[in-house]
Amino acid sequence: MARGVDADTVEEYLDRIGEPFGTALRTVRDRIVAIIPDAEQVISYRVPIFRLDGRGVVGLSATARECSLLLMSPPAAAELAGRLTEGSITGATLHFPPSTPLSDETLRTVLAVRLHELGR
């Protein structure tokens, strides 16, 4: 189960989530921003979400043991299953250990699928 944190901004969330999760999620956040710099970063349902044109692309969260990239789309998760060399997909969530933040390559693959779904 994702661990939400009372925070008004993504930076505040990352500060409050605790270590090593904050550092790992900050790394993934920075990589996402480099790939889709026009994405808006918001807190929704107590977790960071990246939006384009008001629509969610992906989100970030953590559980007690791992970090998560919220794919926000079961069809995208199904399309990505078996294609990624990092993490594991359960439902519409890509889980990864905080010691190994998702690479640029994995994030580019995920974001390409999500952006295609959103018509971008």
Backbone atoms as SQL, in Angstrom:
CREATE TABLE atoms (id INTEGER PRIMARY KEY, chain TEXT, resi INTEGER, resn TEXT, atom TEXT, x REAL, y REAL, z REAL);
INSERT INTO atoms VALUES
  (1, 'A', 1, 'MET', 'N', 0.843, -1.177, 0.000),
  (2, 'A', 1, 'MET', 'CA', 0.000, 0.000, 0.000),
  (3, 'A', 1, 'MET', 'C', 0.888, 1.240, 0.000),
  (4, 'A', 2, 'ALA', 'N', 0.574, 2.182, -0.841),
  (5, 'A', 2, 'ALA', 'CA', 1.350, 3.420, -0.939),
  (6, 'A', 2, 'ALA', 'C', 1.254, 4.194, 0.366),
  (7, 'A', 3, 'ARG', 'N', 2.321, 4.848, 0.677),
  (8, 'A', 3, 'ARG', 'CA', 2.373, 5.635, 1.896),
  (9, 'A', 3, 'ARG', 'C', 2.244, 7.108, 1.522),
  (10, 'A', 4, 'GLY', 'N', 1.075, 7.666, 1.775),
  (11, 'A', 4, 'GLY', 'CA', 0.860, 9.083, 1.538),
  (12, 'A', 4, 'GLY', 'C', 1.410, 9.889, 2.703),
  (13, 'A', 5, 'VAL', 'N', 1.725, 11.121, 2.434),
  (14, 'A', 5, 'VAL', 'CA', 2.280, 12.018, 3.440),
  (15, 'A', 5, 'VAL', 'C', 1.545, 13.336, 3.320),
  (16, 'A', 6, 'ASP', 'N', 1.241, 13.940, 4.453),
  (17, 'A', 6, 'ASP', 'CA', 0.634, 15.265, 4.409),
  (18, 'A', 6, 'ASP', 'C', 1.678, 16.270, 3.940),
  (19, 'A', 7, 'ALA', 'N', 1.503, 16.758, 2.734),
  (20, 'A', 7, 'ALA', 'CA', 2.438, 17.715, 2.141),
  (21, 'A', 7, 'ALA', 'C', 1.672, 18.541, 1.119),
  (22, 'A', 8, 'ASP', 'N', 2.075, 19.794, 0.981),
  (23, 'A', 8, 'ASP', 'CA', 1.444, 20.682, 0.007),
  (24, 'A', 8, 'ASP', 'C', 2.176, 20.713, -1.327),
  (25, 'A', 9, 'THR', 'N', 3.458, 20.350, -1.320),
  (26, 'A', 9, 'THR', 'CA', 4.264, 20.380, -2.543),
  (27, 'A', 9, 'THR', 'C', 5.022, 19.062, -2.692),
  (28, 'A', 10, 'VAL', 'N', 5.478, 18.799, -3.898),
  (29, 'A', 10, 'VAL', 'CA', 6.260, 17.595, -4.136),
  (30, 'A', 10, 'VAL', 'C', 7.545, 17.633, -3.318),
  (31, 'A', 11, 'GLU', 'N', 8.190, 18.778, -3.266),
  (32, 'A', 11, 'GLU', 'CA', 9.439, 18.887, -2.498),
  (33, 'A', 11, 'GLU', 'C', 9.196, 18.579, -1.016),
  (34, 'A', 12, 'GLU', 'N', 8.105, 19.091, -0.490),
  (35, 'A', 12, 'GLU', 'CA', 7.753, 18.818, 0.906),
  (36, 'A', 12, 'GLU', 'C', 7.489, 17.322, 1.112),
  (37, 'A', 13, 'TYR', 'N', 6.796, 16.699, 0.182),
  (38, 'A', 13, 'TYR', 'CA', 6.557, 15.254, 0.253),
  (39, 'A', 13, 'TYR', 'C', 7.893, 14.512, 0.313),
  (40, 'A', 14, 'LEU', 'N', 8.803, 14.845, -0.605),
  (41, 'A', 14, 'LEU', 'CA', 10.091, 14.159, -0.666),
  (42, 'A', 14, 'LEU', 'C', 10.910, 14.380, 0.598),
  (43, 'A', 15, 'ASP', 'N', 10.788, 15.542, 1.208),
  (44, 'A', 15, 'ASP', 'CA', 11.469, 15.809, 2.471),
  (45, 'A', 15, 'ASP', 'C', 10.879, 14.984, 3.606),
  (46, 'A', 16, 'ARG', 'N', 9.576, 14.757, 3.574),
  (47, 'A', 16, 'ARG', 'CA', 8.883, 14.087, 4.681),
  (48, 'A', 16, 'ARG', 'C', 8.820, 12.570, 4.566),
  (49, 'A', 17, 'ILE', 'N', 9.041, 12.015, 3.386),
  (50, 'A', 17, 'ILE', 'CA', 8.851, 10.582, 3.177),
  (51, 'A', 17, 'ILE', 'C', 9.885, 9.747, 3.935),
  (52, 'A', 18, 'GLY', 'N', 11.004, 10.358, 4.282),
  (53, 'A', 18, 'GLY', 'CA', 12.041, 9.623, 5.018),
  (54, 'A', 18, 'GLY', 'C', 13.043, 8.976, 4.072),
  (55, 'A', 19, 'GLU', 'N', 14.161, 8.653, 4.651),
  (56, 'A', 19, 'GLU', 'CA', 15.238, 8.036, 3.871),
  (57, 'A', 19, 'GLU', 'C', 15.185, 6.524, 4.027),
  (58, 'A', 20, 'PRO', 'N', 15.623, 5.823, 3.025),
  (59, 'A', 20, 'PRO', 'CA', 16.283, 6.230, 1.787),
  (60, 'A', 20, 'PRO', 'C', 15.307, 6.592, 0.661),
  (61, 'A', 21, 'PHE', 'N', 14.003, 6.572, 0.970),
  (62, 'A', 21, 'PHE', 'CA', 12.975, 6.775, -0.050),
  (63, 'A', 21, 'PHE', 'C', 13.014, 8.167, -0.670),
  (64, 'A', 22, 'GLY', 'N', 13.217, 9.188, 0.156),
  (65, 'A', 22, 'GLY', 'CA', 13.241, 10.561, -0.346),
  (66, 'A', 22, 'GLY', 'C', 14.308, 10.774, -1.401),
  (67, 'A', 23, 'THR', 'N', 15.495, 10.270, -1.140),
  (68, 'A', 23, 'THR', 'CA', 16.592, 10.426, -2.094),
  (69, 'A', 23, 'THR', 'C', 16.298, 9.673, -3.390),
  (70, 'A', 24, 'ALA', 'N', 15.801, 8.451, -3.288),
  (71, 'A', 24, 'ALA', 'CA', 15.497, 7.651, -4.482),
  (72, 'A', 24, 'ALA', 'C', 14.395, 8.300, -5.309),
  (73, 'A', 25, 'LEU', 'N', 13.325, 8.734, -4.649),
  (74, 'A', 25, 'LEU', 'CA', 12.216, 9.347, -5.376),
  (75, 'A', 25, 'LEU', 'C', 12.607, 10.703, -5.948),
  (76, 'A', 26, 'ARG', 'N', 13.483, 11.425, -5.270),
  (77, 'A', 26, 'ARG', 'CA', 13.973, 12.704, -5.797),
  (78, 'A', 26, 'ARG', 'C', 14.770, 12.464, -7.082),
  (79, 'A', 27, 'THR', 'N', 15.580, 11.417, -7.105),
  (80, 'A', 27, 'THR', 'CA', 16.344, 11.072, -8.307),
  (81, 'A', 27, 'THR', 'C', 15.408, 10.752, -9.465),
  (82, 'A', 28, 'VAL', 'N', 14.382, 9.936, -9.194),
  (83, 'A', 28, 'VAL', 'CA', 13.417, 9.585, -10.244),
  (84, 'A', 28, 'VAL', 'C', 12.654, 10.825, -10.686),
  (85, 'A', 29, 'ARG', 'N', 12.263, 11.673, -9.733),
  (86, 'A', 29, 'ARG', 'CA', 11.559, 12.917, -10.077),
  (87, 'A', 29, 'ARG', 'C', 12.391, 13.768, -11.011),
  (88, 'A', 30, 'ASP', 'N', 13.664, 13.928, -10.688),
  (89, 'A', 30, 'ASP', 'CA', 14.542, 14.758, -11.512),
  (90, 'A', 30, 'ASP', 'C', 14.691, 14.181, -12.921),
  (91, 'A', 31, 'ARG', 'N', 14.745, 12.865, -13.027),
  (92, 'A', 31, 'ARG', 'CA', 14.849, 12.229, -14.341),
  (93, 'A', 31, 'ARG', 'C', 13.558, 12.419, -15.143),
  (94, 'A', 32, 'ILE', 'N', 12.416, 12.328, -14.476),
  (95, 'A', 32, 'ILE', 'CA', 11.131, 12.548, -15.153),
  (96, 'A', 32, 'ILE', 'C', 11.060, 13.980, -15.669),
  (97, 'A', 33, 'VAL', 'N', 11.448, 14.933, -14.838),
  (98, 'A', 33, 'VAL', 'CA', 11.419, 16.345, -15.234),
  (99, 'A', 33, 'VAL', 'C', 12.324, 16.591, -16.441),
  (100, 'A', 34, 'ALA', 'N', 13.465, 15.908, -16.490),
  (101, 'A', 34, 'ALA', 'CA', 14.367, 16.065, -17.638),
  (102, 'A', 34, 'ALA', 'C', 13.731, 15.518, -18.917),
  (103, 'A', 35, 'ILE', 'N', 12.895, 14.498, -18.795),
  (104, 'A', 35, 'ILE', 'CA', 12.265, 13.876, -19.964),
  (105, 'A', 35, 'ILE', 'C', 11.016, 14.646, -20.394),
  (106, 'A', 36, 'ILE', 'N', 10.201, 15.068, -19.424),
  (107, 'A', 36, 'ILE', 'CA', 8.986, 15.833, -19.747),
  (108, 'A', 36, 'ILE', 'C', 8.984, 17.127, -18.910),
  (109, 'A', 37, 'PRO', 'N', 9.828, 18.089, -19.326),
  (110, 'A', 37, 'PRO', 'CA', 9.995, 19.310, -18.538),
  (111, 'A', 37, 'PRO', 'C', 8.732, 20.159, -18.413),
  (112, 'A', 38, 'ASP', 'N', 7.772, 19.984, -19.296),
  (113, 'A', 38, 'ASP', 'CA', 6.557, 20.789, -19.212),
  (114, 'A', 38, 'ASP', 'C', 5.501, 20.173, -18.294),
  (115, 'A', 39, 'ALA', 'N', 5.819, 19.050, -17.666),
  (116, 'A', 39, 'ALA', 'CA', 4.866, 18.418, -16.746),
  (117, 'A', 39, 'ALA', 'C', 4.709, 19.259, -15.486),
  (118, 'A', 40, 'GLU', 'N', 3.489, 19.355, -15.039),
  (119, 'A', 40, 'GLU', 'CA', 3.164, 20.027, -13.781),
  (120, 'A', 40, 'GLU', 'C', 3.324, 19.000, -12.656),
  (121, 'A', 41, 'GLN', 'N', 3.963, 19.413, -11.557),
  (122, 'A', 41, 'GLN', 'CA', 4.132, 18.549, -10.403),
  (123, 'A', 41, 'GLN', 'C', 3.146, 18.979, -9.322),
  (124, 'A', 42, 'VAL', 'N', 2.276, 18.040, -8.916),
  (125, 'A', 42, 'VAL', 'CA', 1.256, 18.342, -7.920),
  (126, 'A', 42, 'VAL', 'C', 1.180, 17.202, -6.907),
  (127, 'A', 43, 'ILE', 'N', 0.545, 17.501, -5.789),
  (128, 'A', 43, 'ILE', 'CA', 0.201, 16.465, -4.826),
  (129, 'A', 43, 'ILE', 'C', -1.266, 16.133, -5.050),
  (130, 'A', 44, 'SER', 'N', -1.548, 14.852, -5.262),
  (131, 'A', 44, 'SER', 'CA', -2.913, 14.388, -5.428),
  (132, 'A', 44, 'SER', 'C', -3.032, 13.045, -4.713),
  (133, 'A', 45, 'TYR', 'N', -4.074, 12.880, -3.947),
  (134, 'A', 45, 'TYR', 'CA', -4.227, 11.661, -3.134),
  (135, 'A', 45, 'TYR', 'C', -3.004, 11.425, -2.260),
  (136, 'A', 46, 'ARG', 'N', -2.401, 12.518, -1.796),
  (137, 'A', 46, 'ARG', 'CA', -1.285, 12.514, -0.854),
  (138, 'A', 46, 'ARG', 'C', 0.027, 11.984, -1.428),
  (139, 'A', 47, 'VAL', 'N', 0.145, 11.945, -2.772),
  (140, 'A', 47, 'VAL', 'CA', 1.398, 11.537, -3.412),
  (141, 'A', 47, 'VAL', 'C', 1.707, 12.471, -4.581),
  (142, 'A', 48, 'PRO', 'N', 2.979, 12.564, -4.981),
  (143, 'A', 48, 'PRO', 'CA', 3.349, 13.386, -6.129),
  (144, 'A', 48, 'PRO', 'C', 2.816, 12.792, -7.442),
  (145, 'A', 49, 'ILE', 'N', 2.236, 13.651, -8.257),
  (146, 'A', 49, 'ILE', 'CA', 1.719, 13.270, -9.565),
  (147, 'A', 49, 'ILE', 'C', 2.281, 14.260, -10.590),
  (148, 'A', 50, 'PHE', 'N', 2.634, 13.739, -11.760),
  (149, 'A', 50, 'PHE', 'CA', 3.067, 14.571, -12.881),
  (150, 'A', 50, 'PHE', 'C', 1.905, 14.645, -13.842),
  (151, 'A', 51, 'ARG', 'N', 1.502, 15.863, -14.203),
  (152, 'A', 51, 'ARG', 'CA', 0.363, 16.065, -15.085),
  (153, 'A', 51, 'ARG', 'C', 0.765, 16.856, -16.318),
  (154, 'A', 52, 'LEU', 'N', 0.109, 16.526, -17.420),
  (155, 'A', 52, 'LEU', 'CA', 0.205, 17.296, -18.656),
  (156, 'A', 52, 'LEU', 'C', -1.214, 17.596, -19.083),
  (157, 'A', 53, 'ASP', 'N', -1.486, 18.851, -19.385),
  (158, 'A', 53, 'ASP', 'CA', -2.832, 19.259, -19.796),
  (159, 'A', 53, 'ASP', 'C', -3.881, 18.826, -18.776),
  (160, 'A', 54, 'GLY', 'N', -3.514, 18.844, -17.501),
  (161, 'A', 54, 'GLY', 'CA', -4.442, 18.490, -16.437),
  (162, 'A', 54, 'GLY', 'C', -4.669, 17.005, -16.251),
  (163, 'A', 55, 'ARG', 'N', -3.967, 16.173, -17.013),
  (164, 'A', 55, 'ARG', 'CA', -4.140, 14.721, -16.933),
  (165, 'A', 55, 'ARG', 'C', -2.900, 14.066, -16.345),
  (166, 'A', 56, 'GLY', 'N', -3.118, 13.135, -15.428),
  (167, 'A', 56, 'GLY', 'CA', -2.012, 12.444, -14.785),
  (168, 'A', 56, 'GLY', 'C', -1.230, 11.579, -15.746),
  (169, 'A', 57, 'VAL', 'N', 0.084, 11.678, -15.659),
  (170, 'A', 57, 'VAL', 'CA', 0.979, 10.851, -16.479),
  (171, 'A', 57, 'VAL', 'C', 1.506, 9.709, -15.629),
  (172, 'A', 58, 'VAL', 'N', 2.213, 10.028, -14.564),
  (173, 'A', 58, 'VAL', 'CA', 2.727, 9.053, -13.604),
  (174, 'A', 58, 'VAL', 'C', 2.754, 9.713, -12.228),
  (175, 'A', 59, 'GLY', 'N', 2.917, 8.884, -11.215),
  (176, 'A', 59, 'GLY', 'CA', 3.041, 9.380, -9.856),
  (177, 'A', 59, 'GLY', 'C', 4.172, 8.656, -9.139),
  (178, 'A', 60, 'LEU', 'N', 4.508, 9.155, -7.967),
  (179, 'A', 60, 'LEU', 'CA', 5.550, 8.562, -7.137),
  (180, 'A', 60, 'LEU', 'C', 4.985, 8.250, -5.762),
  (181, 'A', 61, 'SER', 'N', 5.466, 7.174, -5.159),
  (182, 'A', 61, 'SER', 'CA', 5.096, 6.883, -3.779),
  (183, 'A', 61, 'SER', 'C', 6.090, 5.890, -3.211),
  (184, 'A', 62, 'ALA', 'N', 5.887, 5.546, -1.962),
  (185, 'A', 62, 'ALA', 'CA', 6.730, 4.561, -1.300),
  (186, 'A', 62, 'ALA', 'C', 5.858, 3.723, -0.375),
  (187, 'A', 63, 'THR', 'N', 6.288, 2.500, -0.162),
  (188, 'A', 63, 'THR', 'CA', 5.679, 1.645, 0.847),
  (189, 'A', 63, 'THR', 'C', 6.686, 1.557, 1.987),
  (190, 'A', 64, 'ALA', 'N', 6.458, 0.683, 2.901),
  (191, 'A', 64, 'ALA', 'CA', 7.401, 0.530, 4.010),
  (192, 'A', 64, 'ALA', 'C', 8.744, -0.023, 3.549),
  (193, 'A', 65, 'ARG', 'N', 8.751, -0.702, 2.376),
  (194, 'A', 65, 'ARG', 'CA', 9.985, -1.354, 1.927),
  (195, 'A', 65, 'ARG', 'C', 10.508, -0.913, 0.581),
  (196, 'A', 66, 'GLU', 'N', 9.659, -0.308, -0.259),
  (197, 'A', 66, 'GLU', 'CA', 10.102, -0.019, -1.616),
  (198, 'A', 66, 'GLU', 'C', 9.503, 1.269, -2.142),
  (199, 'A', 67, 'CYS', 'N', 10.044, 1.709, -3.270),
  (200, 'A', 67, 'CYS', 'CA', 9.529, 2.888, -3.960),
  (201, 'A', 67, 'CYS', 'C', 8.623, 2.426, -5.098),
  (202, 'A', 68, 'SER', 'N', 7.766, 3.334, -5.537),
  (203, 'A', 68, 'SER', 'CA', 6.843, 2.984, -6.603),
  (204, 'A', 68, 'SER', 'C', 6.702, 4.116, -7.607),
  (205, 'A', 69, 'LEU', 'N', 6.584, 3.717, -8.868),
  (206, 'A', 69, 'LEU', 'CA', 6.201, 4.624, -9.934),
  (207, 'A', 69, 'LEU', 'C', 4.774, 4.216, -10.297),
  (208, 'A', 70, 'LEU', 'N', 3.840, 5.113, -10.060),
  (209, 'A', 70, 'LEU', 'CA', 2.434, 4.842, -10.315),
  (210, 'A', 70, 'LEU', 'C', 2.167, 5.082, -11.794),
  (211, 'A', 71, 'LEU', 'N', 1.840, 4.027, -12.521),
  (212, 'A', 71, 'LEU', 'CA', 1.661, 4.117, -13.965),
  (213, 'A', 71, 'LEU', 'C', 0.316, 4.713, -14.348),
  (214, 'A', 72, 'MET', 'N', -0.627, 4.688, -13.428),
  (215, 'A', 72, 'MET', 'CA', -1.931, 5.326, -13.599),
  (216, 'A', 72, 'MET', 'C', -2.715, 4.763, -14.776),
  (217, 'A', 73, 'SER', 'N', -2.374, 3.546, -15.214),
  (218, 'A', 73, 'SER', 'CA', -3.039, 2.959, -16.374),
  (219, 'A', 73, 'SER', 'C', -2.796, 1.448, -16.399),
  (220, 'A', 74, 'PRO', 'N', -3.812, 0.648, -16.103),
  (221, 'A', 74, 'PRO', 'CA', -3.636, -0.800, -16.256),
  (222, 'A', 74, 'PRO', 'C', -3.229, -1.220, -17.670),
  (223, 'A', 75, 'PRO', 'N', -3.784, -0.604, -18.742),
  (224, 'A', 75, 'PRO', 'CA', -3.309, -0.985, -20.078),
  (225, 'A', 75, 'PRO', 'C', -1.812, -0.692, -20.280),
  (226, 'A', 76, 'ALA', 'N', -1.317, 0.413, -19.751),
  (227, 'A', 76, 'ALA', 'CA', 0.120, 0.719, -19.871),
  (228, 'A', 76, 'ALA', 'C', 0.932, -0.311, -19.110),
  (229, 'A', 77, 'ALA', 'N', 0.470, -0.683, -17.928),
  (230, 'A', 77, 'ALA', 'CA', 1.178, -1.697, -17.140),
  (231, 'A', 77, 'ALA', 'C', 1.242, -3.014, -17.905),
  (232, 'A', 78, 'ALA', 'N', 0.137, -3.402, -18.536),
  (233, 'A', 78, 'ALA', 'CA', 0.115, -4.639, -19.319),
  (234, 'A', 78, 'ALA', 'C', 1.073, -4.549, -20.501),
  (235, 'A', 79, 'GLU', 'N', 1.122, -3.408, -21.154),
  (236, 'A', 79, 'GLU', 'CA', 2.025, -3.220, -22.288),
  (237, 'A', 79, 'GLU', 'C', 3.487, -3.278, -21.864),
  (238, 'A', 80, 'LEU', 'N', 3.780, -2.767, -20.670),
  (239, 'A', 80, 'LEU', 'CA', 5.161, -2.706, -20.190),
  (240, 'A', 80, 'LEU', 'C', 5.628, -4.007, -19.540),
  (241, 'A', 81, 'ALA', 'N', 4.700, -4.841, -19.123),
  (242, 'A', 81, 'ALA', 'CA', 5.060, -6.097, -18.451),
  (243, 'A', 81, 'ALA', 'C', 5.979, -6.921, -19.353),
  (244, 'A', 82, 'GLY', 'N', 7.100, -7.331, -18.794),
  (245, 'A', 82, 'GLY', 'CA', 8.060, -8.120, -19.553),
  (246, 'A', 82, 'GLY', 'C', 9.018, -7.314, -20.398),
  (247, 'A', 83, 'ARG', 'N', 8.763, -6.018, -20.568),
  (248, 'A', 83, 'ARG', 'CA', 9.649, -5.177, -21.390),
  (249, 'A', 83, 'ARG', 'C', 10.715, -4.474, -20.576),
  (250, 'A', 84, 'LEU', 'N', 10.480, -4.308, -19.278),
  (251, 'A', 84, 'LEU', 'CA', 11.388, -3.520, -18.445),
  (252, 'A', 84, 'LEU', 'C', 12.425, -4.412, -17.777),
  (253, 'A', 85, 'THR', 'N', 13.645, -3.898, -17.682),
  (254, 'A', 85, 'THR', 'CA', 14.723, -4.660, -17.054),
  (255, 'A', 85, 'THR', 'C', 14.880, -4.304, -15.581),
  (256, 'A', 86, 'GLU', 'N', 14.109, -3.325, -15.118),
  (257, 'A', 86, 'GLU', 'CA', 14.199, -2.891, -13.718),
  (258, 'A', 86, 'GLU', 'C', 12.829, -2.985, -13.064),
  (259, 'A', 87, 'GLY', 'N', 12.846, -3.248, -11.782),
  (260, 'A', 87, 'GLY', 'CA', 11.624, -3.230, -11.005),
  (261, 'A', 87, 'GLY', 'C', 10.686, -4.370, -11.336),
  (262, 'A', 88, 'SER', 'N', 9.509, -4.336, -10.705),
  (263, 'A', 88, 'SER', 'CA', 8.474, -5.342, -10.955),
  (264, 'A', 88, 'SER', 'C', 7.124, -4.633, -10.966),
  (265, 'A', 89, 'ILE', 'N', 6.263, -5.082, -11.845),
  (266, 'A', 89, 'ILE', 'CA', 4.946, -4.461, -11.984),
  (267, 'A', 89, 'ILE', 'C', 3.912, -5.305, -11.257),
  (268, 'A', 90, 'THR', 'N', 3.135, -4.630, -10.425),
  (269, 'A', 90, 'THR', 'CA', 1.979, -5.225, -9.772),
  (270, 'A', 90, 'THR', 'C', 0.826, -4.274, -10.015),
  (271, 'A', 91, 'GLY', 'N', -0.250, -4.769, -10.592),
  (272, 'A', 91, 'GLY', 'CA', -1.354, -3.875, -10.933),
  (273, 'A', 91, 'GLY', 'C', -0.863, -2.834, -11.918),
  (274, 'A', 92, 'ALA', 'N', -1.051, -1.571, -11.571),
  (275, 'A', 92, 'ALA', 'CA', -0.586, -0.468, -12.425),
  (276, 'A', 92, 'ALA', 'C', 0.549, 0.288, -11.747),
  (277, 'A', 93, 'THR', 'N', 1.390, -0.461, -11.018),
  (278, 'A', 93, 'THR', 'CA', 2.488, 0.154, -10.268),
  (279, 'A', 93, 'THR', 'C', 3.790, -0.570, -10.559),
  (280, 'A', 94, 'LEU', 'N', 4.837, 0.204, -10.817),
  (281, 'A', 94, 'LEU', 'CA', 6.184, -0.319, -11.008),
  (282, 'A', 94, 'LEU', 'C', 6.942, -0.110, -9.706),
  (283, 'A', 95, 'HIS', 'N', 7.301, -1.209, -9.040),
  (284, 'A', 95, 'HIS', 'CA', 8.001, -1.160, -7.755),
  (285, 'A', 95, 'HIS', 'C', 9.501, -1.307, -7.978),
  (286, 'A', 96, 'PHE', 'N', 10.279, -0.584, -7.161),
  (287, 'A', 96, 'PHE', 'CA', 11.734, -0.678, -7.251),
  (288, 'A', 96, 'PHE', 'C', 12.341, -0.380, -5.889),
  (289, 'A', 97, 'PRO', 'N', 13.520, -0.956, -5.606),
  (290, 'A', 97, 'PRO', 'CA', 14.157, -0.706, -4.320),
  (291, 'A', 97, 'PRO', 'C', 14.731, 0.710, -4.257),
  (292, 'A', 98, 'PRO', 'N', 14.690, 1.326, -3.078),
  (293, 'A', 98, 'PRO', 'CA', 15.238, 2.680, -2.973),
  (294, 'A', 98, 'PRO', 'C', 16.741, 2.735, -3.259),
  (295, 'A', 99, 'SER', 'N', 17.415, 1.608, -3.140),
  (296, 'A', 99, 'SER', 'CA', 18.855, 1.584, -3.419),
  (297, 'A', 99, 'SER', 'C', 19.156, 1.654, -4.914),
  (298, 'A', 100, 'THR', 'N', 18.116, 1.453, -5.757),
  (299, 'A', 100, 'THR', 'CA', 18.315, 1.440, -7.204),
  (300, 'A', 100, 'THR', 'C', 17.208, 2.235, -7.887),
  (301, 'A', 101, 'PRO', 'N', 17.296, 3.568, -7.884),
  (302, 'A', 101, 'PRO', 'CA', 16.277, 4.371, -8.576),
  (303, 'A', 101, 'PRO', 'C', 16.195, 3.995, -10.052),
  (304, 'A', 102, 'LEU', 'N', 15.006, 4.113, -10.618),
  (305, 'A', 102, 'LEU', 'CA', 14.800, 3.766, -12.021),
  (306, 'A', 102, 'LEU', 'C', 15.705, 4.588, -12.936),
  (307, 'A', 103, 'SER', 'N', 16.246, 3.939, -13.946),
  (308, 'A', 103, 'SER', 'CA', 17.172, 4.585, -14.887),
  (309, 'A', 103, 'SER', 'C', 16.426, 5.469, -15.876),
  (310, 'A', 104, 'ASP', 'N', 17.186, 6.320, -16.550),
  (311, 'A', 104, 'ASP', 'CA', 16.630, 7.138, -17.624),
  (312, 'A', 104, 'ASP', 'C', 15.987, 6.254, -18.689),
  (313, 'A', 105, 'GLU', 'N', 16.639, 5.149, -19.040),
  (314, 'A', 105, 'GLU', 'CA', 16.121, 4.254, -20.086),
  (315, 'A', 105, 'GLU', 'C', 14.746, 3.705, -19.704),
  (316, 'A', 106, 'THR', 'N', 14.605, 3.227, -18.481),
  (317, 'A', 106, 'THR', 'CA', 13.315, 2.692, -18.035),
  (318, 'A', 106, 'THR', 'C', 12.263, 3.786, -18.014),
  (319, 'A', 107, 'LEU', 'N', 12.614, 4.949, -17.502),
  (320, 'A', 107, 'LEU', 'CA', 11.654, 6.045, -17.435),
  (321, 'A', 107, 'LEU', 'C', 11.249, 6.517, -18.828),
  (322, 'A', 108, 'ARG', 'N', 12.179, 6.561, -19.756),
  (323, 'A', 108, 'ARG', 'CA', 11.836, 6.950, -21.129),
  (324, 'A', 108, 'ARG', 'C', 10.858, 5.937, -21.747),
  (325, 'A', 109, 'THR', 'N', 11.066, 4.664, -21.484),
  (326, 'A', 109, 'THR', 'CA', 10.166, 3.625, -21.993),
  (327, 'A', 109, 'THR', 'C', 8.770, 3.787, -21.400),
  (328, 'A', 110, 'VAL', 'N', 8.699, 3.929, -20.090),
  (329, 'A', 110, 'VAL', 'CA', 7.409, 4.091, -19.404),
  (330, 'A', 110, 'VAL', 'C', 6.703, 5.351, -19.882),
  (331, 'A', 111, 'LEU', 'N', 7.419, 6.451, -19.907),
  (332, 'A', 111, 'LEU', 'CA', 6.801, 7.720, -20.282),
  (333, 'A', 111, 'LEU', 'C', 6.365, 7.730, -21.751),
  (334, 'A', 112, 'ALA', 'N', 7.099, 7.052, -22.605),
  (335, 'A', 112, 'ALA', 'CA', 6.689, 6.977, -24.010),
  (336, 'A', 112, 'ALA', 'C', 5.337, 6.275, -24.130),
  (337, 'A', 113, 'VAL', 'N', 5.153, 5.204, -23.376),
  (338, 'A', 113, 'VAL', 'CA', 3.874, 4.491, -23.394),
  (339, 'A', 113, 'VAL', 'C', 2.760, 5.371, -22.848),
  (340, 'A', 114, 'ARG', 'N', 3.006, 6.014, -21.725),
  (341, 'A', 114, 'ARG', 'CA', 1.968, 6.857, -21.111),
  (342, 'A', 114, 'ARG', 'C', 1.645, 8.070, -21.988),
  (343, 'A', 115, 'LEU', 'N', 2.648, 8.707, -22.559),
  (344, 'A', 115, 'LEU', 'CA', 2.404, 9.871, -23.405),
  (345, 'A', 115, 'LEU', 'C', 1.647, 9.474, -24.668),
  (346, 'A', 116, 'HIS', 'N', 1.961, 8.323, -25.206),
  (347, 'A', 116, 'HIS', 'CA', 1.222, 7.839, -26.381),
  (348, 'A', 116, 'HIS', 'C', -0.253, 7.642, -26.012),
  (349, 'A', 117, 'GLU', 'N', -0.497, 7.050, -24.851),
  (350, 'A', 117, 'GLU', 'CA', -1.887, 6.860, -24.378),
  (351, 'A', 117, 'GLU', 'C', -2.631, 8.185, -24.261),
  (352, 'A', 118, 'LEU', 'N', -1.895, 9.215, -23.850),
  (353, 'A', 118, 'LEU', 'CA', -2.502, 10.534, -23.647),
  (354, 'A', 118, 'LEU', 'C', -2.529, 11.368, -24.928),
  (355, 'A', 119, 'GLY', 'N', -2.095, 10.779, -26.032),
  (356, 'A', 119, 'GLY', 'CA', -2.125, 11.486, -27.308),
  (357, 'A', 119, 'GLY', 'C', -1.084, 12.561, -27.450),
  (358, 'A', 120, 'ARG', 'N', 0.053, 12.360, -26.790),
  (359, 'A', 120, 'ARG', 'CA', 1.147, 13.337, -26.860),
  (360, 'A', 120, 'ARG', 'C', 2.394, 12.724, -27.461);
